[in-house]
Structure formats: structure tokens, C-alpha cells
Amino acid sequence: NAASSVDLHHNGTKKFETTADGIRVSGIVSFKARNTSGSTISKGTAVTITGYNSTHSAYTISKAQSNMSSTMPAVGIVASDISNNSNGEVATSGILTGIDTSSYFQSGTLLYVSSSTSGALSSSPPTEYYLRQVIARVVEAGDTEGSIMVTSSNSNSFPDLLGTDFVPSSNNSTDIGSSSNIWAEGHF
């Protein structure tokens, strides 16, 4: 009943409410980030942490890309454009609205950190032996009013390697994505 419900508002927006079915939370969980990449990082971009700026009390970020281990894992998605040398918010979980999701076709589509374009989201998992990370799921498809559920807690994974036979190359290389055939026999 409405008399026993509890609502929590922040800056005039309802963020938390109790219902007959339980608790409903809206919005995002985010952290303060500083863009020192040299250019604007746009809303909807997958990012990784590169350090900490103590002067501005914010983590420094750059675009994530799944075929570059130095830019993985992605820790979240930029919640609004962040100009170079400015602070902004990175969503780590929750519903992020105002995202162009029209190319993902339908609600429920998993979104991965792209292996071909830094910071981009892709509805196709990375191919080859790139790091694979689900970063979000489409909630509502749309060109400017789409929304995604950010799920950055997923860890990187090596695609299709469990149960795979392998043998390290003769030089004991472990470079993932190498053009050489480093997996031949054994068991992973």
C-alpha cells in the first residue's frame, strides 16, 4: 500500500522505491572519472581505468578495446560526453538512457567491448582469441532514446578455449591473437 512505501529521490529524480513486489532501483551506479586521452570521450563509450588523478580526485580513463589487453577490462560506460582534461561519470551498473541502440535490433541483445573500434560496443562477440567481455544489454532499442543495462562486472574471458586441446609453440609464446598456431595439443 502507498502509505507504507518508501521513495528516495536525488536531485528531484526518484532513484529508489519499495513496491508490493520488492524494491525498484532506477538510474546508474557510477564513479568520477577524468578524461586525459587528448579528445572528448562520448556518451556510450566503453572505458578502462589508466590511473588516478589526485589533484581532481578522479580515476583517469581511456577507451577500451578487446583486442588490446592493455585497454581491458572495461570498467564501465561513459554516462555523458567528457571533454579532454575534464571530469565526468562512468556508469558501472544500472540503466543508461539516451543511447543509440538502433543497430542492435532488439531488446535483450548482449553488447560486447568491440575488438575493431576503441570504445565501441558490438552485438557480435569478438572473434579470434581476443578478450571477450559483455559490458551491457539492450533494454530498449531506439536511435536516440534507446537504453542499455550496464553490466561491467563481467570479467574478460578467452572465447572457446575451455575443453580445447593445445600445445605452446616451440618458443613457449603465449601471445593471444598471434597469427602463429600456438594451440595444437594438450588440454585447457
PDB file of C-alpha atoms in Angstrom:
ATOM      1  CA  ASN A   1       0.000   0.000   0.000  1.00  0.00           C
ATOM      2  CA  ALA A   2       1.177   3.520  -0.744  1.00  0.00           C
ATOM      3  CA  ALA A   3       1.164   4.574   2.915  1.00  0.00           C
ATOM      4  CA  SER A   4       3.917   2.066   3.762  1.00  0.00           C
ATOM      5  CA  SER A   5       6.098   2.600   0.683  1.00  0.00           C
ATOM      6  CA  VAL A   6       9.458   4.350   0.788  1.00  0.00           C
ATOM      7  CA  ASP A   7      10.800   6.524  -2.032  1.00  0.00           C
ATOM      8  CA  LEU A   8      14.296   8.003  -2.270  1.00  0.00           C
ATOM      9  CA  HIS A   9      14.913  10.966  -4.582  1.00  0.00           C
ATOM     10  CA  HIS A  10      18.175  12.573  -5.711  1.00  0.00           C
ATOM     11  CA  ASN A  11      18.113  15.975  -7.449  1.00  0.00           C
ATOM     12  CA  GLY A  12      14.361  15.617  -7.969  1.00  0.00           C
ATOM     13  CA  THR A  13      14.575  12.165  -9.608  1.00  0.00           C
ATOM     14  CA  LYS A  14      13.240   9.014  -7.943  1.00  0.00           C
ATOM     15  CA  LYS A  15      16.128   6.558  -7.551  1.00  0.00           C
ATOM     16  CA  PHE A  16      14.712   4.000  -5.138  1.00  0.00           C
ATOM     17  CA  GLU A  17      11.235   2.852  -4.196  1.00  0.00           C
ATOM     18  CA  THR A  18       9.630  -0.039  -2.411  1.00  0.00           C
ATOM     19  CA  THR A  19       6.775  -1.833  -4.141  1.00  0.00           C
ATOM     20  CA  ALA A  20       4.436  -4.701  -3.315  1.00  0.00           C
ATOM     21  CA  ASP A  21       6.880  -6.933  -5.250  1.00  0.00           C
ATOM     22  CA  GLY A  22      10.051  -5.701  -3.565  1.00  0.00           C
ATOM     23  CA  ILE A  23      12.496  -2.884  -4.276  1.00  0.00           C
ATOM     24  CA  ARG A  24      12.931  -0.959  -7.529  1.00  0.00           C
ATOM     25  CA  VAL A  25      16.120   0.993  -8.201  1.00  0.00           C
ATOM     26  CA  SER A  26      16.478   3.307 -11.210  1.00  0.00           C
ATOM     27  CA  GLY A  27      19.414   5.181 -12.653  1.00  0.00           C
ATOM     28  CA  ILE A  28      23.064   4.178 -12.621  1.00  0.00           C
ATOM     29  CA  VAL A  29      25.875   3.415 -10.218  1.00  0.00           C
ATOM     30  CA  SER A  30      28.880   5.427 -11.346  1.00  0.00           C
ATOM     31  CA  PHE A  31      32.286   6.789 -10.385  1.00  0.00           C
ATOM     32  CA  LYS A  32      34.022  10.086 -11.038  1.00  0.00           C
ATOM     33  CA  ALA A  33      36.467   9.870 -13.942  1.00  0.00           C
ATOM     34  CA  ARG A  34      38.916  12.245 -15.624  1.00  0.00           C
ATOM     35  CA  ASN A  35      39.490  12.179 -19.365  1.00  0.00           C
ATOM     36  CA  THR A  36      43.162  12.762 -20.230  1.00  0.00           C
ATOM     37  CA  SER A  37      43.019  10.972 -23.603  1.00  0.00           C
ATOM     38  CA  GLY A  38      43.533  14.074 -25.743  1.00  0.00           C
ATOM     39  CA  SER A  39      39.978  14.201 -27.135  1.00  0.00           C
ATOM     40  CA  THR A  40      36.360  14.023 -25.988  1.00  0.00           C
ATOM     41  CA  ILE A  41      35.115  10.593 -24.887  1.00  0.00           C
ATOM     42  CA  SER A  42      31.475  10.331 -25.938  1.00  0.00           C
ATOM     43  CA  LYS A  43      28.480   9.061 -24.002  1.00  0.00           C
ATOM     44  CA  GLY A  44      28.090   5.309 -24.529  1.00  0.00           C
ATOM     45  CA  THR A  45      31.834   4.615 -24.840  1.00  0.00           C
ATOM     46  CA  ALA A  46      33.342   1.590 -23.039  1.00  0.00           C
ATOM     47  CA  VAL A  47      36.359   2.662 -20.956  1.00  0.00           C
ATOM     48  CA  THR A  48      39.143   1.283 -18.800  1.00  0.00           C
ATOM     49  CA  ILE A  49      40.993   2.877 -15.876  1.00  0.00           C
ATOM     50  CA  THR A  50      44.515   4.097 -16.666  1.00  0.00           C
ATOM     51  CA  GLY A  51      45.424   5.689 -13.319  1.00  0.00           C
ATOM     52  CA  TYR A  52      44.327   8.136 -10.657  1.00  0.00           C
ATOM     53  CA  ASN A  53      44.499  11.937 -10.687  1.00  0.00           C
ATOM     54  CA  SER A  54      44.878  13.015  -7.056  1.00  0.00           C
ATOM     55  CA  THR A  55      44.526  16.717  -7.905  1.00  0.00           C
ATOM     56  CA  HIS A  56      40.997  16.115  -9.219  1.00  0.00           C
ATOM     57  CA  SER A  57      40.218  13.063  -7.016  1.00  0.00           C
ATOM     58  CA  ALA A  58      39.214  11.049 -10.068  1.00  0.00           C
ATOM     59  CA  TYR A  59      40.279   7.918 -11.929  1.00  0.00           C
ATOM     60  CA  THR A  60      41.797   8.598 -15.350  1.00  0.00           C
ATOM     61  CA  ILE A  61      40.220   6.681 -18.219  1.00  0.00           C
ATOM     62  CA  SER A  62      40.742   5.733 -21.847  1.00  0.00           C
ATOM     63  CA  LYS A  63      38.727   3.791 -24.424  1.00  0.00           C
ATOM     64  CA  ALA A  64      38.626   0.007 -24.073  1.00  0.00           C
ATOM     65  CA  GLN A  65      39.222  -2.370 -26.994  1.00  0.00           C
ATOM     66  CA  SER A  66      39.054  -6.152 -26.629  1.00  0.00           C
ATOM     67  CA  ASN A  67      41.977  -6.988 -28.943  1.00  0.00           C
ATOM     68  CA  MET A  68      44.347  -4.851 -26.838  1.00  0.00           C
ATOM     69  CA  SER A  69      44.917  -6.344 -23.395  1.00  0.00           C
ATOM     70  CA  SER A  70      46.398  -3.040 -22.165  1.00  0.00           C
ATOM     71  CA  THR A  71      42.940  -1.443 -22.544  1.00  0.00           C
ATOM     72  CA  MET A  72      40.988  -4.228 -20.850  1.00  0.00           C
ATOM     73  CA  PRO A  73      38.962  -4.934 -18.867  1.00  0.00           C
ATOM     74  CA  ALA A  74      36.380  -2.256 -19.471  1.00  0.00           C
ATOM     75  CA  VAL A  75      35.156  -0.884 -16.141  1.00  0.00           C
ATOM     76  CA  GLY A  76      32.036   0.843 -17.417  1.00  0.00           C
ATOM     77  CA  ILE A  77      30.392   3.082 -19.978  1.00  0.00           C
ATOM     78  CA  VAL A  78      30.671   6.881 -20.117  1.00  0.00           C
ATOM     79  CA  ALA A  79      27.371   8.365 -18.867  1.00  0.00           C
ATOM     80  CA  SER A  80      27.699  11.703 -20.751  1.00  0.00           C
ATOM     81  CA  ASP A  81      30.332  13.253 -23.017  1.00  0.00           C
ATOM     82  CA  ILE A  82      33.589  14.035 -21.174  1.00  0.00           C
ATOM     83  CA  SER A  83      35.807  16.680 -22.778  1.00  0.00           C
ATOM     84  CA  ASN A  84      39.572  16.272 -22.652  1.00  0.00           C
ATOM     85  CA  ASN A  85      41.043  17.298 -19.279  1.00  0.00           C
ATOM     86  CA  SER A  86      37.563  17.302 -17.694  1.00  0.00           C
ATOM     87  CA  ASN A  87      35.741  15.148 -15.150  1.00  0.00           C
ATOM     88  CA  GLY A  88      32.603  13.118 -15.774  1.00  0.00           C
ATOM     89  CA  GLU A  89      30.779   9.972 -14.734  1.00  0.00           C
ATOM     90  CA  VAL A  90      31.325   6.369 -15.798  1.00  0.00           C
ATOM     91  CA  ALA A  91      28.374   4.015 -15.280  1.00  0.00           C
ATOM     92  CA  THR A  92      29.365   0.653 -13.787  1.00  0.00           C
ATOM     93  CA  SER A  93      25.833  -0.724 -13.462  1.00  0.00           C
ATOM     94  CA  GLY A  94      22.244   0.300 -13.976  1.00  0.00           C
ATOM     95  CA  ILE A  95      20.144   1.650 -16.831  1.00  0.00           C
ATOM     96  CA  LEU A  96      21.807   4.226 -19.107  1.00  0.00           C
ATOM     97  CA  THR A  97      19.322   6.081 -21.333  1.00  0.00           C
ATOM     98  CA  GLY A  98      19.644   8.253 -24.435  1.00  0.00           C
ATOM     99  CA  ILE A  99      21.897   5.757 -26.234  1.00  0.00           C
ATOM    100  CA  ASP A 100      21.618   4.975 -29.958  1.00  0.00           C
ATOM    101  CA  THR A 101      20.789   1.269 -29.888  1.00  0.00           C
ATOM    102  CA  SER A 102      19.044   1.158 -33.284  1.00  0.00           C
ATOM    103  CA  SER A 103      21.743  -1.016 -34.886  1.00  0.00           C
ATOM    104  CA  TYR A 104      21.286  -3.739 -32.236  1.00  0.00           C
ATOM    105  CA  PHE A 105      17.732  -4.531 -33.436  1.00  0.00           C
ATOM    106  CA  GLN A 106      16.025  -5.738 -30.277  1.00  0.00           C
ATOM    107  CA  SER A 107      15.797  -5.653 -26.514  1.00  0.00           C
ATOM    108  CA  GLY A 108      17.888  -8.280 -24.768  1.00  0.00           C
ATOM    109  CA  THR A 109      20.817  -8.153 -27.197  1.00  0.00           C
ATOM    110  CA  LEU A 110      24.156  -8.619 -25.400  1.00  0.00           C
ATOM    111  CA  LEU A 111      26.734  -5.887 -26.071  1.00  0.00           C
ATOM    112  CA  TYR A 112      30.450  -6.678 -26.059  1.00  0.00           C
ATOM    113  CA  VAL A 113      33.524  -4.451 -25.939  1.00  0.00           C
ATOM    114  CA  SER A 114      34.485  -4.126 -29.611  1.00  0.00           C
ATOM    115  CA  SER A 115      37.700  -5.644 -30.936  1.00  0.00           C
ATOM    116  CA  SER A 116      37.812  -3.395 -34.013  1.00  0.00           C
ATOM    117  CA  THR A 117      36.901   0.111 -32.769  1.00  0.00           C
ATOM    118  CA  SER A 118      38.193   1.520 -29.484  1.00  0.00           C
ATOM    119  CA  GLY A 119      35.429   2.307 -27.026  1.00  0.00           C
ATOM    120  CA  ALA A 120      32.671   0.920 -29.265  1.00  0.00           C
ATOM    121  CA  LEU A 121      30.018  -1.597 -28.308  1.00  0.00           C
ATOM    122  CA  SER A 122      29.266  -4.551 -30.564  1.00  0.00           C
ATOM    123  CA  SER A 123      26.402  -7.027 -30.691  1.00  0.00           C
ATOM    124  CA  SER A 124      28.826  -9.649 -32.026  1.00  0.00           C
ATOM    125  CA  PRO A 125      31.328 -11.306 -29.698  1.00  0.00           C
ATOM    126  CA  PRO A 126      34.970 -10.747 -30.654  1.00  0.00           C
ATOM    127  CA  THR A 127      36.439 -13.344 -32.976  1.00  0.00           C
ATOM    128  CA  GLU A 128      39.936 -14.798 -32.890  1.00  0.00           C
ATOM    129  CA  TYR A 129      41.423 -15.143 -29.422  1.00  0.00           C
ATOM    130  CA  TYR A 130      40.632 -11.637 -28.234  1.00  0.00           C
ATOM    131  CA  LEU A 131      39.420 -10.875 -24.751  1.00  0.00           C
ATOM    132  CA  ARG A 132      35.643 -11.194 -24.621  1.00  0.00           C
ATOM    133  CA  GLN A 133      33.653  -9.027 -22.225  1.00  0.00           C
ATOM    134  CA  VAL A 134      29.912  -8.467 -22.090  1.00  0.00           C
ATOM    135  CA  ILE A 135      29.567  -4.837 -20.969  1.00  0.00           C
ATOM    136  CA  ALA A 136      25.821  -4.222 -21.366  1.00  0.00           C
ATOM    137  CA  ARG A 137      22.478  -5.498 -22.604  1.00  0.00           C
ATOM    138  CA  VAL A 138      19.967  -3.570 -24.735  1.00  0.00           C
ATOM    139  CA  VAL A 139      16.885  -2.690 -22.692  1.00  0.00           C
ATOM    140  CA  GLU A 140      15.099  -0.614 -25.333  1.00  0.00           C
ATOM    141  CA  ALA A 141      16.115  -0.249 -28.975  1.00  0.00           C
ATOM    142  CA  GLY A 142      15.980   3.241 -30.493  1.00  0.00           C
ATOM    143  CA  ASP A 143      18.058   5.775 -32.407  1.00  0.00           C
ATOM    144  CA  THR A 144      18.275   8.463 -29.705  1.00  0.00           C
ATOM    145  CA  GLU A 145      16.057   7.166 -26.932  1.00  0.00           C
ATOM    146  CA  GLY A 146      17.488   3.681 -26.590  1.00  0.00           C
ATOM    147  CA  SER A 147      18.643   2.351 -23.244  1.00  0.00           C
ATOM    148  CA  ILE A 148      21.134  -0.240 -22.041  1.00  0.00           C
ATOM    149  CA  MET A 149      21.728  -2.056 -18.769  1.00  0.00           C
ATOM    150  CA  VAL A 150      25.403  -1.704 -17.897  1.00  0.00           C
ATOM    151  CA  THR A 151      26.922  -4.917 -16.501  1.00  0.00           C
ATOM    152  CA  SER A 152      30.625  -4.130 -16.269  1.00  0.00           C
ATOM    153  CA  SER A 153      31.298  -6.638 -13.506  1.00  0.00           C
ATOM    154  CA  ASN A 154      31.826  -9.362 -16.121  1.00  0.00           C
ATOM    155  CA  SER A 155      35.443 -10.392 -16.354  1.00  0.00           C
ATOM    156  CA  ASN A 156      37.398 -10.973 -19.531  1.00  0.00           C
ATOM    157  CA  SER A 157      37.310 -14.490 -20.864  1.00  0.00           C
ATOM    158  CA  PHE A 158      39.145 -16.405 -23.516  1.00  0.00           C
ATOM    159  CA  PRO A 159      36.495 -17.483 -26.023  1.00  0.00           C
ATOM    160  CA  ASP A 160      36.036 -21.139 -26.744  1.00  0.00           C
ATOM    161  CA  LEU A 161      39.213 -22.337 -25.003  1.00  0.00           C
ATOM    162  CA  LEU A 162      37.772 -24.461 -22.197  1.00  0.00           C
ATOM    163  CA  GLY A 163      37.900 -28.044 -23.354  1.00  0.00           C
ATOM    164  CA  THR A 164      40.264 -27.093 -26.178  1.00  0.00           C
ATOM    165  CA  ASP A 165      43.394 -29.090 -26.921  1.00  0.00           C
ATOM    166  CA  PHE A 166      46.602 -27.080 -27.114  1.00  0.00           C
ATOM    167  CA  VAL A 167      50.410 -27.091 -27.001  1.00  0.00           C
ATOM    168  CA  PRO A 168      52.540 -23.964 -26.579  1.00  0.00           C
ATOM    169  CA  SER A 169      54.609 -23.011 -29.601  1.00  0.00           C
ATOM    170  CA  SER A 170      58.273 -24.021 -29.760  1.00  0.00           C
ATOM    171  CA  ASN A 171      59.317 -20.644 -28.284  1.00  0.00           C
ATOM    172  CA  ASN A 172      56.790 -21.022 -25.420  1.00  0.00           C
ATOM    173  CA  SER A 173      54.880 -17.997 -26.704  1.00  0.00           C
ATOM    174  CA  THR A 174      51.553 -17.221 -25.069  1.00  0.00           C
ATOM    175  CA  ASP A 175      50.586 -14.283 -27.279  1.00  0.00           C
ATOM    176  CA  ILE A 176      46.834 -14.442 -27.787  1.00  0.00           C
ATOM    177  CA  GLY A 177      45.685 -13.392 -31.242  1.00  0.00           C
ATOM    178  CA  SER A 178      49.039 -14.207 -32.823  1.00  0.00           C
ATOM    179  CA  SER A 179      48.994 -15.406 -36.410  1.00  0.00           C
ATOM    180  CA  SER A 180      51.094 -18.418 -35.414  1.00  0.00           C
ATOM    181  CA  ASN A 181      49.419 -21.657 -34.406  1.00  0.00           C
ATOM    182  CA  ILE A 182      50.255 -21.694 -30.690  1.00  0.00           C
ATOM    183  CA  TRP A 183      47.499 -24.133 -29.701  1.00  0.00           C
ATOM    184  CA  ALA A 184      47.952 -27.668 -31.049  1.00  0.00           C
ATOM    185  CA  GLU A 185      47.602 -30.434 -28.440  1.00  0.00           C
ATOM    186  CA  GLY A 186      47.139 -30.922 -24.714  1.00  0.00           C
ATOM    187  CA  HIS A 187      44.043 -29.821 -22.810  1.00  0.00           C
ATOM    188  CA  PHE A 188      42.899 -26.461 -21.477  1.00  0.00           C
TER     189      PHE A 188
END
